[in-house]
């Protein structure tokens, strides 16, 4: 606090009122570290504006004073993007008071919401309008629309509906100089030059503050079938997804891969989860089919696809949920992995992507090289296999101390990214770069792409006050 000019503090208080400032040391803490406690920073202050005009005024004041801003939504990000640095001079700008659903335009199939609206609240608002907002991820009860846009979030329904970038039609953004760009258009076609909204999607708070968005709605889902299938190998998963896609088309809305190690962690640490088969299997997939028809023949389609898969040796065993409670239990077994892995000590999180067809070879090569270079590390591989996106996470060897594992973290990450690069993949498919992968991006991203990104950053934020130290 002492690091912040008293005059600036008073001016900020005039804009947002006492309710819009967090200064108390204890209350500050939840804004200064992430949920895994993997990143920790300091901040002079947290400012919580309640309107776009207040955000603009805060940005203007901080810009004039040369104070850097760290935008923050639900603080569920996994790469330290919303955490300030250790200097104590940065101000966290939290969007969590901007929670208005501004408009639902049923005829246009759009919803206009403010950045601080929780993803789950957005899904509920869509359901109240008889529609679906399809983005879905484990943190949906705590993450915000602004954070989803700023990270271009993915999740479990991307294979049918795309990621956040595919779901946005318009944005309202406060630029680094405090001007408000009103790009809240609900147009599906607009070819009047550069599509500026896409500059801000995935920009991780480095180009401006997203304050509101026009998002696409889809027809409500009225029937659903969910199954948990045991498989012999990742290749079987790739074969099975091809088979299910050919059979079900767009009705295939979820296809998540889990290694036995991932499931064992959940069984060990997440209450209410239990083993589904009599014996363990090396891999599992969670398959979800859904349709807008009430009585779509999803069970028959699933049965037919699985029947062929059993014949071909792609599937070893299967459980089909027969109640909403069982559906929830299957998803819990999948979504519990993040939490479960936390209980096993320090971990390295990855969200790499490779072409779907190359997932089996990626896993084989990465597994072999890791076990040779770092014997005993536990590979927790799972994720959105239909998007080619694997959470190829690593936990320390069983029973070992934290320190030696932490000392190897950089080398482990580099090995995984080297294999990813060899498969023409990306080091971040959905979580973003934040502070965790900023350095790595310099090694693995095309220098020309990095140069173009810096050009854009300098054009919009010449003083470098928007989330410095992140992404670039
Ligand atoms: P924050 O964590 O607060 O911020 C994330 C980044 O966005 C930061 O760089 C921040 O500066 C910036 N930012 C936030 N709000 C704004 C704004 N209004 N304007 C400009 N910049 C802003 N992610 C996935 O993609 N797929 C998953 O399947 C997935 N599963 C998860 C499961 C769990 C259990 C957890 C804890 C996280 C998961 N995540 C997943 C990561 C995370 O939930 C997403 O990245 C989410 O989009 C972040 O939203 P947030 O509101 O918490 O953003
Ligand atoms: C998930 O899909 O569960 C998250 O994106 C991965 C993670 O928590 O590492
Ligand atoms: Zn994920």
mmCIF file of N, CA and C in Angstrom, residues 106-235:
data_model
loop_
_atom_site.group_PDB
_atom_site.id
_atom_site.type_symbol
_atom_site.label_atom_id
_atom_site.label_comp_id
_atom_site.label_asym_id
_atom_site.label_seq_id
_atom_site.Cartn_x
_atom_site.Cartn_y
_atom_site.Cartn_z
ATOM 1 N N UNK A 106 -33.435 -13.158 -28.160
ATOM 2 C CA UNK A 106 -33.763 -14.533 -28.566
ATOM 3 C C UNK A 106 -33.802 -14.654 -30.089
ATOM 4 N N UNK A 107 -34.322 -13.628 -30.753
ATOM 5 C CA UNK A 107 -34.419 -13.678 -32.211
ATOM 6 C C UNK A 107 -33.055 -13.734 -32.876
ATOM 7 N N UNK A 108 -32.094 -13.091 -32.259
ATOM 8 C CA UNK A 108 -30.723 -13.070 -32.808
ATOM 9 C C UNK A 108 -29.864 -14.183 -32.214
ATOM 10 N N UNK A 109 -30.451 -14.940 -31.280
ATOM 11 C CA UNK A 109 -29.720 -16.017 -30.580
ATOM 12 C C UNK A 109 -28.435 -15.486 -29.955
ATOM 13 N N UNK A 110 -28.565 -14.361 -29.229
ATOM 14 C CA UNK A 110 -27.384 -13.789 -28.558
ATOM 15 C C UNK A 110 -27.721 -13.346 -27.141
ATOM 16 N N UNK A 111 -26.676 -13.230 -26.348
ATOM 17 C CA UNK A 111 -26.797 -12.728 -24.977
ATOM 18 C C UNK A 111 -25.649 -11.739 -24.769
ATOM 19 N N UNK A 112 -25.960 -10.612 -24.122
ATOM 20 C CA UNK A 112 -24.925 -9.607 -23.861
ATOM 21 C C UNK A 112 -24.682 -9.550 -22.357
ATOM 22 N N UNK A 113 -23.456 -9.826 -21.957
ATOM 23 C CA UNK A 113 -23.151 -9.921 -20.523
ATOM 24 C C UNK A 113 -21.904 -9.126 -20.182
ATOM 25 N N UNK A 114 -21.825 -8.744 -18.899
ATOM 26 C CA UNK A 114 -20.619 -8.046 -18.432
ATOM 27 C C UNK A 114 -19.524 -9.054 -18.079
ATOM 28 N N UNK A 115 -18.313 -8.521 -18.016
ATOM 29 C CA UNK A 115 -17.130 -9.395 -17.891
ATOM 30 C C UNK A 115 -17.087 -10.206 -16.600
ATOM 31 N N UNK A 116 -17.706 -9.689 -15.531
ATOM 32 C CA UNK A 116 -17.604 -10.389 -14.247
ATOM 33 C C UNK A 116 -18.657 -11.463 -14.041
ATOM 34 N N UNK A 117 -19.530 -11.667 -15.025
ATOM 35 C CA UNK A 117 -20.553 -12.719 -14.898
ATOM 36 C C UNK A 117 -19.858 -14.080 -14.847
ATOM 37 N N UNK A 118 -20.243 -14.896 -13.871
ATOM 38 C CA UNK A 118 -19.649 -16.237 -13.782
ATOM 39 C C UNK A 118 -20.122 -17.076 -14.962
ATOM 40 N N UNK A 119 -19.261 -17.947 -15.450
ATOM 41 C CA UNK A 119 -19.641 -18.809 -16.574
ATOM 42 C C UNK A 119 -20.907 -19.602 -16.239
ATOM 43 N N UNK A 120 -20.986 -20.100 -15.010
ATOM 44 C CA UNK A 120 -22.162 -20.893 -14.627
ATOM 45 C C UNK A 120 -23.438 -20.049 -14.662
ATOM 46 N N UNK A 121 -23.324 -18.795 -14.231
ATOM 47 C CA UNK A 121 -24.481 -17.889 -14.260
ATOM 48 C C UNK A 121 -24.913 -17.639 -15.712
ATOM 49 N N UNK A 122 -23.924 -17.514 -16.588
ATOM 50 C CA UNK A 122 -24.231 -17.326 -18.016
ATOM 51 C C UNK A 122 -24.965 -18.550 -18.568
ATOM 52 N N UNK A 123 -24.479 -19.731 -18.206
ATOM 53 C CA UNK A 123 -25.155 -20.967 -18.666
ATOM 54 C C UNK A 123 -26.603 -20.989 -18.161
ATOM 55 N N UNK A 124 -26.790 -20.559 -16.883
ATOM 56 C CA UNK A 124 -28.149 -20.553 -16.304
ATOM 57 C C UNK A 124 -29.041 -19.552 -17.034
ATOM 58 N N UNK A 125 -28.472 -18.371 -17.323
ATOM 59 C CA UNK A 125 -29.268 -17.338 -18.008
ATOM 60 C C UNK A 125 -29.685 -17.834 -19.392
ATOM 61 N N UNK A 126 -28.779 -18.538 -20.060
ATOM 62 C CA UNK A 126 -29.115 -19.093 -21.373
ATOM 63 C C UNK A 126 -30.233 -20.123 -21.224
ATOM 64 N N UNK A 127 -30.131 -20.971 -20.197
ATOM 65 C CA UNK A 127 -31.152 -22.006 -19.974
ATOM 66 C C UNK A 127 -32.501 -21.363 -19.664
ATOM 67 N N UNK A 128 -32.483 -20.256 -18.886
ATOM 68 C CA UNK A 128 -33.748 -19.563 -18.576
ATOM 69 C C UNK A 128 -34.411 -19.055 -19.858
ATOM 70 N N UNK A 129 -33.588 -18.760 -20.861
ATOM 71 C CA UNK A 129 -34.133 -18.290 -22.146
ATOM 72 C C UNK A 129 -34.410 -19.475 -23.085
ATOM 73 N N UNK A 130 -34.309 -20.698 -22.558
ATOM 74 C CA UNK A 130 -34.578 -21.885 -23.388
ATOM 75 C C UNK A 130 -33.457 -22.168 -24.370
ATOM 76 N N UNK A 131 -32.235 -21.701 -24.058
ATOM 77 C CA UNK A 131 -31.109 -21.854 -24.972
ATOM 78 C C UNK A 131 -29.934 -22.512 -24.229
ATOM 79 N N UNK A 132 -28.864 -22.729 -25.002
ATOM 80 C CA UNK A 132 -27.639 -23.306 -24.433
ATOM 81 C C UNK A 132 -26.492 -22.324 -24.649
ATOM 82 N N UNK A 133 -25.721 -22.067 -23.585
ATOM 83 C CA UNK A 133 -24.408 -21.457 -23.807
ATOM 84 C C UNK A 133 -23.405 -22.580 -23.559
ATOM 85 N N UNK A 134 -22.691 -23.007 -24.609
ATOM 86 C CA UNK A 134 -22.040 -24.326 -24.549
ATOM 87 C C UNK A 134 -20.684 -24.405 -23.859
ATOM 88 N N UNK A 135 -20.000 -23.268 -23.617
ATOM 89 C CA UNK A 135 -18.668 -23.397 -23.005
ATOM 90 C C UNK A 135 -18.816 -24.088 -21.649
ATOM 91 N N UNK A 136 -17.987 -25.079 -21.384
ATOM 92 C CA UNK A 136 -18.115 -25.839 -20.147
ATOM 93 C C UNK A 136 -16.743 -26.280 -19.682
ATOM 94 N N UNK A 137 -16.414 -25.966 -18.429
ATOM 95 C CA UNK A 137 -15.113 -26.398 -17.888
ATOM 96 C C UNK A 137 -15.208 -26.547 -16.375
ATOM 97 N N UNK A 138 -14.232 -27.244 -15.818
ATOM 98 C CA UNK A 138 -14.277 -27.610 -14.401
ATOM 99 C C UNK A 138 -14.427 -26.428 -13.467
ATOM 100 N N UNK A 139 -13.914 -25.256 -13.862
ATOM 101 C CA UNK A 139 -13.952 -24.092 -12.976
ATOM 102 C C UNK A 139 -15.164 -23.209 -13.244
ATOM 103 N N UNK A 140 -16.197 -23.737 -13.923
ATOM 104 C CA UNK A 140 -17.276 -22.849 -14.389
ATOM 105 C C UNK A 140 -18.043 -22.167 -13.258
ATOM 106 N N UNK A 141 -17.994 -22.722 -12.054
ATOM 107 C CA UNK A 141 -18.657 -22.072 -10.913
ATOM 108 C C UNK A 141 -17.900 -20.865 -10.399
ATOM 109 N N UNK A 142 -16.648 -20.685 -10.798
ATOM 110 C CA UNK A 142 -15.838 -19.558 -10.293
ATOM 111 C C UNK A 142 -15.220 -18.685 -11.375
ATOM 112 N N UNK A 143 -15.084 -19.169 -12.601
ATOM 113 C CA UNK A 143 -14.427 -18.334 -13.624
ATOM 114 C C UNK A 143 -15.443 -17.385 -14.260
ATOM 115 N N UNK A 144 -14.921 -16.316 -14.851
ATOM 116 C CA UNK A 144 -15.791 -15.266 -15.390
ATOM 117 C C UNK A 144 -15.712 -15.211 -16.917
ATOM 118 N N UNK A 145 -16.723 -14.579 -17.496
ATOM 119 C CA UNK A 145 -16.752 -14.412 -18.953
ATOM 120 C C UNK A 145 -15.519 -13.632 -19.428
ATOM 121 N N UNK A 146 -15.140 -12.598 -18.676
ATOM 122 C CA UNK A 146 -13.957 -11.810 -19.064
ATOM 123 C C UNK A 146 -12.709 -12.672 -19.096
ATOM 124 N N UNK A 147 -12.550 -13.518 -18.080
ATOM 125 C CA UNK A 147 -11.399 -14.418 -18.036
ATOM 126 C C UNK A 147 -11.467 -15.453 -19.147
ATOM 127 N N UNK A 148 -12.661 -15.952 -19.422
ATOM 128 C CA UNK A 148 -12.832 -16.937 -20.507
ATOM 129 C C UNK A 148 -12.423 -16.321 -21.849
ATOM 130 N N UNK A 149 -12.818 -15.062 -22.043
ATOM 131 C CA UNK A 149 -12.453 -14.394 -23.301
ATOM 132 C C UNK A 149 -10.957 -14.096 -23.345
ATOM 133 N N UNK A 150 -10.446 -13.587 -22.235
ATOM 134 C CA UNK A 150 -9.036 -13.173 -22.218
ATOM 135 C C UNK A 150 -8.090 -14.357 -22.380
ATOM 136 N N UNK A 151 -8.555 -15.571 -22.003
ATOM 137 C CA UNK A 151 -7.707 -16.757 -22.174
ATOM 138 C C UNK A 151 -8.149 -17.597 -23.371
ATOM 139 N N UNK A 152 -9.217 -17.169 -24.048
ATOM 140 C CA UNK A 152 -9.813 -18.014 -25.101
ATOM 141 C C UNK A 152 -10.003 -19.439 -24.571
ATOM 142 N N UNK A 153 -10.779 -19.538 -23.509
ATOM 143 C CA UNK A 153 -10.929 -20.819 -22.808
ATOM 144 C C UNK A 153 -11.516 -21.908 -23.720
ATOM 145 N N UNK A 154 -11.162 -23.141 -23.371
ATOM 146 C CA UNK A 154 -11.618 -24.293 -24.161
ATOM 147 C C UNK A 154 -12.604 -25.127 -23.363
ATOM 148 N N UNK A 155 -12.140 -26.226 -22.795
ATOM 149 C CA UNK A 155 -13.025 -27.068 -21.985
ATOM 150 C C UNK A 155 -13.506 -28.293 -22.732
ATOM 151 N N UNK A 156 -14.668 -28.799 -22.271
ATOM 152 C CA UNK A 156 -15.067 -30.148 -22.692
ATOM 153 C C UNK A 156 -16.052 -30.181 -23.864
ATOM 154 N N UNK A 157 -16.499 -29.032 -24.356
ATOM 155 C CA UNK A 157 -17.479 -29.068 -25.457
ATOM 156 C C UNK A 157 -16.925 -28.447 -26.737
ATOM 157 N N UNK A 158 -15.620 -28.227 -26.757
ATOM 158 C CA UNK A 158 -15.005 -27.553 -27.913
ATOM 159 C C UNK A 158 -15.184 -28.367 -29.188
ATOM 160 N N UNK A 159 -15.151 -29.674 -29.061
ATOM 161 C CA UNK A 159 -15.211 -30.489 -30.284
ATOM 162 C C UNK A 159 -16.513 -30.292 -31.038
ATOM 163 N N UNK A 160 -17.574 -29.862 -30.350
ATOM 164 C CA UNK A 160 -18.843 -29.591 -31.041
ATOM 165 C C UNK A 160 -19.052 -28.082 -31.282
ATOM 166 N N UNK A 161 -18.731 -27.240 -30.266
ATOM 167 C CA UNK A 161 -19.130 -25.831 -30.344
ATOM 168 C C UNK A 161 -17.959 -24.851 -30.511
ATOM 169 N N UNK A 162 -16.732 -25.348 -30.431
ATOM 170 C CA UNK A 162 -15.582 -24.451 -30.541
ATOM 171 C C UNK A 162 -15.206 -23.847 -29.196
ATOM 172 N N UNK A 163 -14.112 -23.084 -29.185
ATOM 173 C CA UNK A 163 -13.686 -22.448 -27.934
ATOM 174 C C UNK A 163 -14.285 -21.049 -27.831
ATOM 175 N N UNK A 164 -13.869 -20.299 -26.809
ATOM 176 C CA UNK A 164 -14.540 -19.024 -26.529
ATOM 177 C C UNK A 164 -14.477 -18.087 -27.741
ATOM 178 N N UNK A 165 -13.400 -18.159 -28.478
ATOM 179 C CA UNK A 165 -13.271 -17.295 -29.668
ATOM 180 C C UNK A 165 -14.415 -17.537 -30.663
ATOM 181 N N UNK A 166 -14.844 -18.795 -30.743
ATOM 182 C CA UNK A 166 -15.908 -19.142 -31.695
ATOM 183 C C UNK A 166 -17.288 -18.727 -31.198
ATOM 184 N N UNK A 167 -17.358 -18.333 -29.926
ATOM 185 C CA UNK A 167 -18.669 -18.066 -29.325
ATOM 186 C C UNK A 167 -18.944 -16.581 -29.166
ATOM 187 N N UNK A 168 -18.006 -15.735 -29.595
ATOM 188 C CA UNK A 168 -18.161 -14.298 -29.366
ATOM 189 C C UNK A 168 -18.475 -13.566 -30.666
ATOM 190 N N UNK A 169 -19.428 -12.631 -30.571
ATOM 191 C CA UNK A 169 -19.761 -11.806 -31.746
ATOM 192 C C UNK A 169 -19.309 -10.359 -31.563
ATOM 193 N N UNK A 170 -19.281 -9.885 -30.325
ATOM 194 C CA UNK A 170 -18.901 -8.488 -30.112
ATOM 195 C C UNK A 170 -18.298 -8.278 -28.744
ATOM 196 N N UNK A 171 -17.499 -7.220 -28.616
ATOM 197 C CA UNK A 171 -16.854 -6.934 -27.339
ATOM 198 C C UNK A 171 -16.933 -5.437 -27.004
ATOM 199 N N UNK A 172 -16.904 -5.166 -25.706
ATOM 200 C CA UNK A 172 -16.681 -3.803 -25.221
ATOM 201 C C UNK A 172 -15.364 -3.855 -24.442
ATOM 202 N N UNK A 173 -14.451 -2.952 -24.790
ATOM 203 C CA UNK A 173 -13.112 -3.017 -24.190
ATOM 204 C C UNK A 173 -12.673 -1.620 -23.761
ATOM 205 N N UNK A 174 -12.104 -1.537 -22.564
ATOM 206 C CA UNK A 174 -11.447 -0.291 -22.154
ATOM 207 C C UNK A 174 -9.978 -0.398 -22.573
ATOM 208 N N UNK A 175 -9.590 0.526 -23.428
ATOM 209 C CA UNK A 175 -8.229 0.489 -23.978
ATOM 210 C C UNK A 175 -7.221 1.019 -22.951
ATOM 211 N N UNK A 176 -5.938 0.748 -23.155
ATOM 212 C CA UNK A 176 -4.940 1.148 -22.168
ATOM 213 C C UNK A 176 -4.891 2.664 -21.893
ATOM 214 N N UNK A 177 -5.405 3.479 -22.824
ATOM 215 C CA UNK A 177 -5.429 4.927 -22.556
ATOM 216 C C UNK A 177 -6.749 5.374 -21.923
ATOM 217 N N UNK A 178 -7.636 4.421 -21.651
ATOM 218 C CA UNK A 178 -8.877 4.763 -20.961
ATOM 219 C C UNK A 178 -10.059 4.998 -21.890
ATOM 220 N N UNK A 179 -9.833 4.988 -23.188
ATOM 221 C CA UNK A 179 -10.986 5.123 -24.089
ATOM 222 C C UNK A 179 -11.796 3.827 -24.097
ATOM 223 N N UNK A 180 -13.105 3.974 -24.335
ATOM 224 C CA UNK A 180 -13.972 2.787 -24.366
ATOM 225 C C UNK A 180 -14.266 2.434 -25.821
ATOM 226 N N UNK A 181 -13.895 1.218 -26.215
ATOM 227 C CA UNK A 181 -14.254 0.755 -27.568
ATOM 228 C C UNK A 181 -15.563 -0.031 -27.462
ATOM 229 N N UNK A 182 -16.606 0.515 -28.082
ATOM 230 C CA UNK A 182 -17.881 -0.192 -28.070
ATOM 231 C C UNK A 182 -18.023 -1.026 -29.332
ATOM 232 N N UNK A 183 -17.615 -2.274 -29.219
ATOM 233 C CA UNK A 183 -17.741 -3.198 -30.350
ATOM 234 C C UNK A 183 -18.798 -4.248 -30.052
ATOM 235 N N UNK A 184 -19.845 -3.840 -29.308
ATOM 236 C CA UNK A 184 -20.881 -4.799 -28.893
ATOM 237 C C UNK A 184 -21.887 -5.047 -30.011
ATOM 238 N N UNK A 185 -21.405 -5.578 -31.123
ATOM 239 C CA UNK A 185 -22.305 -5.852 -32.246
ATOM 240 C C UNK A 185 -22.713 -7.317 -32.232
ATOM 241 N N UNK A 186 -23.975 -7.534 -32.523
ATOM 242 C CA UNK A 186 -24.457 -8.933 -32.555
ATOM 243 C C UNK A 186 -24.519 -9.446 -33.976
ATOM 244 N N UNK A 187 -23.500 -9.150 -34.763
ATOM 245 C CA UNK A 187 -23.538 -9.511 -36.190
ATOM 246 C C UNK A 187 -22.776 -10.801 -36.453
ATOM 247 N N UNK A 188 -23.395 -11.648 -37.264
ATOM 248 C CA UNK A 188 -22.691 -12.866 -37.672
ATOM 249 C C UNK A 188 -21.880 -12.637 -38.936
ATOM 250 N N UNK A 189 -22.174 -11.546 -39.612
ATOM 251 C CA UNK A 189 -21.383 -11.220 -40.797
ATOM 252 C C UNK A 189 -21.018 -9.734 -40.732
ATOM 253 N N UNK A 190 -19.751 -9.420 -40.860
ATOM 254 C CA UNK A 190 -19.304 -8.029 -40.805
ATOM 255 C C UNK A 190 -17.894 -7.973 -41.390
ATOM 256 N N UNK A 191 -17.820 -7.612 -42.655
ATOM 257 C CA UNK A 191 -16.509 -7.611 -43.327
ATOM 258 C C UNK A 191 -16.011 -6.194 -43.569
ATOM 259 N N UNK A 192 -16.024 -5.385 -42.514
ATOM 260 C CA UNK A 192 -15.602 -4.000 -42.699
ATOM 261 C C UNK A 192 -14.171 -3.783 -42.189
ATOM 262 N N UNK A 193 -13.324 -4.741 -42.496
ATOM 263 C CA UNK A 193 -11.913 -4.554 -42.120
ATOM 264 C C UNK A 193 -11.468 -5.541 -41.063
ATOM 265 N N UNK A 194 -10.379 -5.217 -40.388
ATOM 266 C CA UNK A 194 -9.823 -6.132 -39.385
ATOM 267 C C UNK A 194 -10.868 -6.464 -38.331
ATOM 268 N N UNK A 195 -10.905 -7.731 -37.919
ATOM 269 C CA UNK A 195 -11.867 -8.150 -36.904
ATOM 270 C C UNK A 195 -11.246 -7.917 -35.531
ATOM 271 N N UNK A 196 -11.440 -6.697 -35.010
ATOM 272 C CA UNK A 196 -10.674 -6.275 -33.825
ATOM 273 C C UNK A 196 -10.974 -7.082 -32.566
ATOM 274 N N UNK A 197 -12.206 -7.613 -32.485
ATOM 275 C CA UNK A 197 -12.516 -8.356 -31.245
ATOM 276 C C UNK A 197 -11.546 -9.509 -31.031
ATOM 277 N N UNK A 198 -11.114 -10.119 -32.145
ATOM 278 C CA UNK A 198 -10.237 -11.281 -31.999
ATOM 279 C C UNK A 198 -8.843 -10.928 -31.496
ATOM 280 N N UNK A 199 -8.517 -9.639 -31.570
ATOM 281 C CA UNK A 199 -7.238 -9.190 -30.999
ATOM 282 C C UNK A 199 -7.255 -9.347 -29.474
ATOM 283 N N UNK A 200 -8.437 -9.102 -28.898
ATOM 284 C CA UNK A 200 -8.534 -9.114 -27.436
ATOM 285 C C UNK A 200 -8.818 -10.517 -26.887
ATOM 286 N N UNK A 201 -9.414 -11.376 -27.718
ATOM 287 C CA UNK A 201 -9.669 -12.755 -27.262
ATOM 288 C C UNK A 201 -8.313 -13.469 -27.201
ATOM 289 N N UNK A 202 -7.982 -13.999 -26.032
ATOM 290 C CA UNK A 202 -6.692 -14.675 -25.880
ATOM 291 C C UNK A 202 -5.539 -13.729 -25.597
ATOM 292 N N UNK A 203 -5.828 -12.449 -25.339
ATOM 293 C CA UNK A 203 -4.722 -11.492 -25.113
ATOM 294 C C UNK A 203 -4.304 -11.428 -23.645
ATOM 295 N N UNK A 204 -5.009 -12.145 -22.781
ATOM 296 C CA UNK A 204 -4.625 -12.310 -21.374
ATOM 297 C C UNK A 204 -4.408 -10.972 -20.654
ATOM 298 N N UNK A 205 -5.250 -10.012 -20.973
ATOM 299 C CA UNK A 205 -5.195 -8.736 -20.257
ATOM 300 C C UNK A 205 -4.041 -7.834 -20.658
ATOM 301 N N UNK A 206 -3.348 -8.168 -21.736
ATOM 302 C CA UNK A 206 -2.171 -7.362 -22.097
ATOM 303 C C UNK A 206 -2.494 -6.233 -23.079
ATOM 304 N N UNK A 207 -3.726 -6.203 -23.603
ATOM 305 C CA UNK A 207 -4.062 -5.172 -24.597
ATOM 306 C C UNK A 207 -5.193 -4.262 -24.143
ATOM 307 N N UNK A 208 -5.867 -4.603 -23.080
ATOM 308 C CA UNK A 208 -6.990 -3.796 -22.608
ATOM 309 C C UNK A 208 -7.859 -4.618 -21.683
ATOM 310 N N UNK A 209 -8.898 -3.948 -21.152
ATOM 311 C CA UNK A 209 -9.780 -4.632 -20.201
ATOM 312 C C UNK A 209 -11.107 -4.903 -20.891
ATOM 313 N N UNK A 210 -11.460 -6.160 -21.002
ATOM 314 C CA UNK A 210 -12.757 -6.538 -21.585
ATOM 315 C C UNK A 210 -13.824 -6.273 -20.523
ATOM 316 N N UNK A 211 -14.842 -5.485 -20.897
ATOM 317 C CA UNK A 211 -15.869 -5.165 -19.899
ATOM 318 C C UNK A 211 -17.217 -5.820 -20.206
ATOM 319 N N UNK A 212 -17.460 -6.159 -21.469
ATOM 320 C CA UNK A 212 -18.730 -6.824 -21.808
ATOM 321 C C UNK A 212 -18.579 -7.528 -23.152
ATOM 322 N N UNK A 213 -19.519 -8.438 -23.431
ATOM 323 C CA UNK A 213 -19.433 -9.210 -24.683
ATOM 324 C C UNK A 213 -20.816 -9.610 -25.171
ATOM 325 N N UNK A 214 -20.951 -9.692 -26.484
ATOM 326 C CA UNK A 214 -22.137 -10.313 -27.095
ATOM 327 C C UNK A 214 -21.736 -11.738 -27.465
ATOM 328 N N UNK A 215 -22.479 -12.709 -26.948
ATOM 329 C CA UNK A 215 -22.106 -14.116 -27.133
ATOM 330 C C UNK A 215 -23.216 -14.879 -27.846
ATOM 331 N N UNK A 216 -22.814 -15.942 -28.544
ATOM 332 C CA UNK A 216 -23.789 -16.742 -29.301
ATOM 333 C C UNK A 216 -24.544 -17.698 -28.380
ATOM 334 N N UNK A 217 -25.817 -17.886 -28.672
ATOM 335 C CA UNK A 217 -26.601 -18.922 -27.993
ATOM 336 C C UNK A 217 -26.920 -20.041 -28.975
ATOM 337 N N UNK A 218 -27.150 -21.211 -28.418
ATOM 338 C CA UNK A 218 -27.468 -22.390 -29.242
ATOM 339 C C UNK A 218 -28.784 -23.005 -28.751
ATOM 340 N N UNK A 219 -29.407 -23.854 -29.570
ATOM 341 C CA UNK A 219 -30.633 -24.520 -29.110
ATOM 342 C C UNK A 219 -30.357 -25.366 -27.865
ATOM 343 N N UNK A 220 -31.326 -25.385 -26.956
ATOM 344 C CA UNK A 220 -31.157 -26.163 -25.720
ATOM 345 C C UNK A 220 -31.027 -27.650 -26.051
ATOM 346 N N UNK A 221 -30.238 -28.328 -25.225
ATOM 347 C CA UNK A 221 -30.082 -29.782 -25.366
ATOM 348 C C UNK A 221 -31.240 -30.461 -24.631
ATOM 349 N N UNK A 222 -31.928 -31.398 -25.291
ATOM 350 C CA UNK A 222 -33.097 -32.026 -24.645
ATOM 351 C C UNK A 222 -32.917 -33.519 -24.410
ATOM 352 N N UNK A 223 -31.864 -34.093 -24.988
ATOM 353 C CA UNK A 223 -31.572 -35.486 -24.619
ATOM 354 C C UNK A 223 -30.058 -35.679 -24.610
ATOM 355 N N UNK A 224 -29.631 -36.601 -23.757
ATOM 356 C CA UNK A 224 -28.197 -36.772 -23.545
ATOM 357 C C UNK A 224 -27.915 -38.215 -23.150
ATOM 358 N N UNK A 225 -26.816 -38.749 -23.645
ATOM 359 C CA UNK A 225 -26.378 -40.083 -23.212
ATOM 360 C C UNK A 225 -24.898 -40.006 -22.887
ATOM 361 N N UNK A 226 -24.539 -40.566 -21.738
ATOM 362 C CA UNK A 226 -23.158 -40.438 -21.276
ATOM 363 C C UNK A 226 -22.611 -41.820 -20.929
ATOM 364 N N UNK A 227 -21.393 -42.098 -21.379
ATOM 365 C CA UNK A 227 -20.808 -43.420 -21.099
ATOM 366 C C UNK A 227 -19.347 -43.280 -20.692
ATOM 367 N N UNK A 228 -18.893 -44.262 -19.922
ATOM 368 C CA UNK A 228 -17.484 -44.342 -19.509
ATOM 369 C C UNK A 228 -16.956 -45.637 -20.109
ATOM 370 N N UNK A 229 -15.919 -45.522 -20.926
ATOM 371 C CA UNK A 229 -15.468 -46.686 -21.690
ATOM 372 C C UNK A 229 -13.991 -46.968 -21.380
ATOM 373 N N UNK A 230 -13.684 -48.239 -21.132
ATOM 374 C CA UNK A 230 -12.290 -48.638 -20.894
ATOM 375 C C UNK A 230 -11.645 -48.995 -22.223
ATOM 376 N N UNK A 231 -10.388 -48.556 -22.397
ATOM 377 C CA UNK A 231 -9.694 -48.761 -23.680
ATOM 378 C C UNK A 231 -8.297 -49.328 -23.453
ATOM 379 N N UNK A 232 -7.754 -50.006 -24.457
ATOM 380 C CA UNK A 232 -6.403 -50.546 -24.283
ATOM 381 C C UNK A 232 -5.302 -49.507 -24.512
ATOM 382 N N UNK A 233 -5.586 -48.432 -25.270
ATOM 383 C CA UNK A 233 -4.486 -47.544 -25.678
ATOM 384 C C UNK A 233 -5.024 -46.197 -26.166
ATOM 385 N N UNK A 234 -4.160 -45.183 -26.245
ATOM 386 C CA UNK A 234 -4.587 -43.909 -26.838
ATOM 387 C C UNK A 234 -4.997 -44.073 -28.304
ATOM 388 N N UNK A 235 -4.349 -45.006 -29.032
ATOM 389 C CA UNK A 235 -4.730 -45.223 -30.436
ATOM 390 C C UNK A 235 -6.198 -45.670 -30.518
#
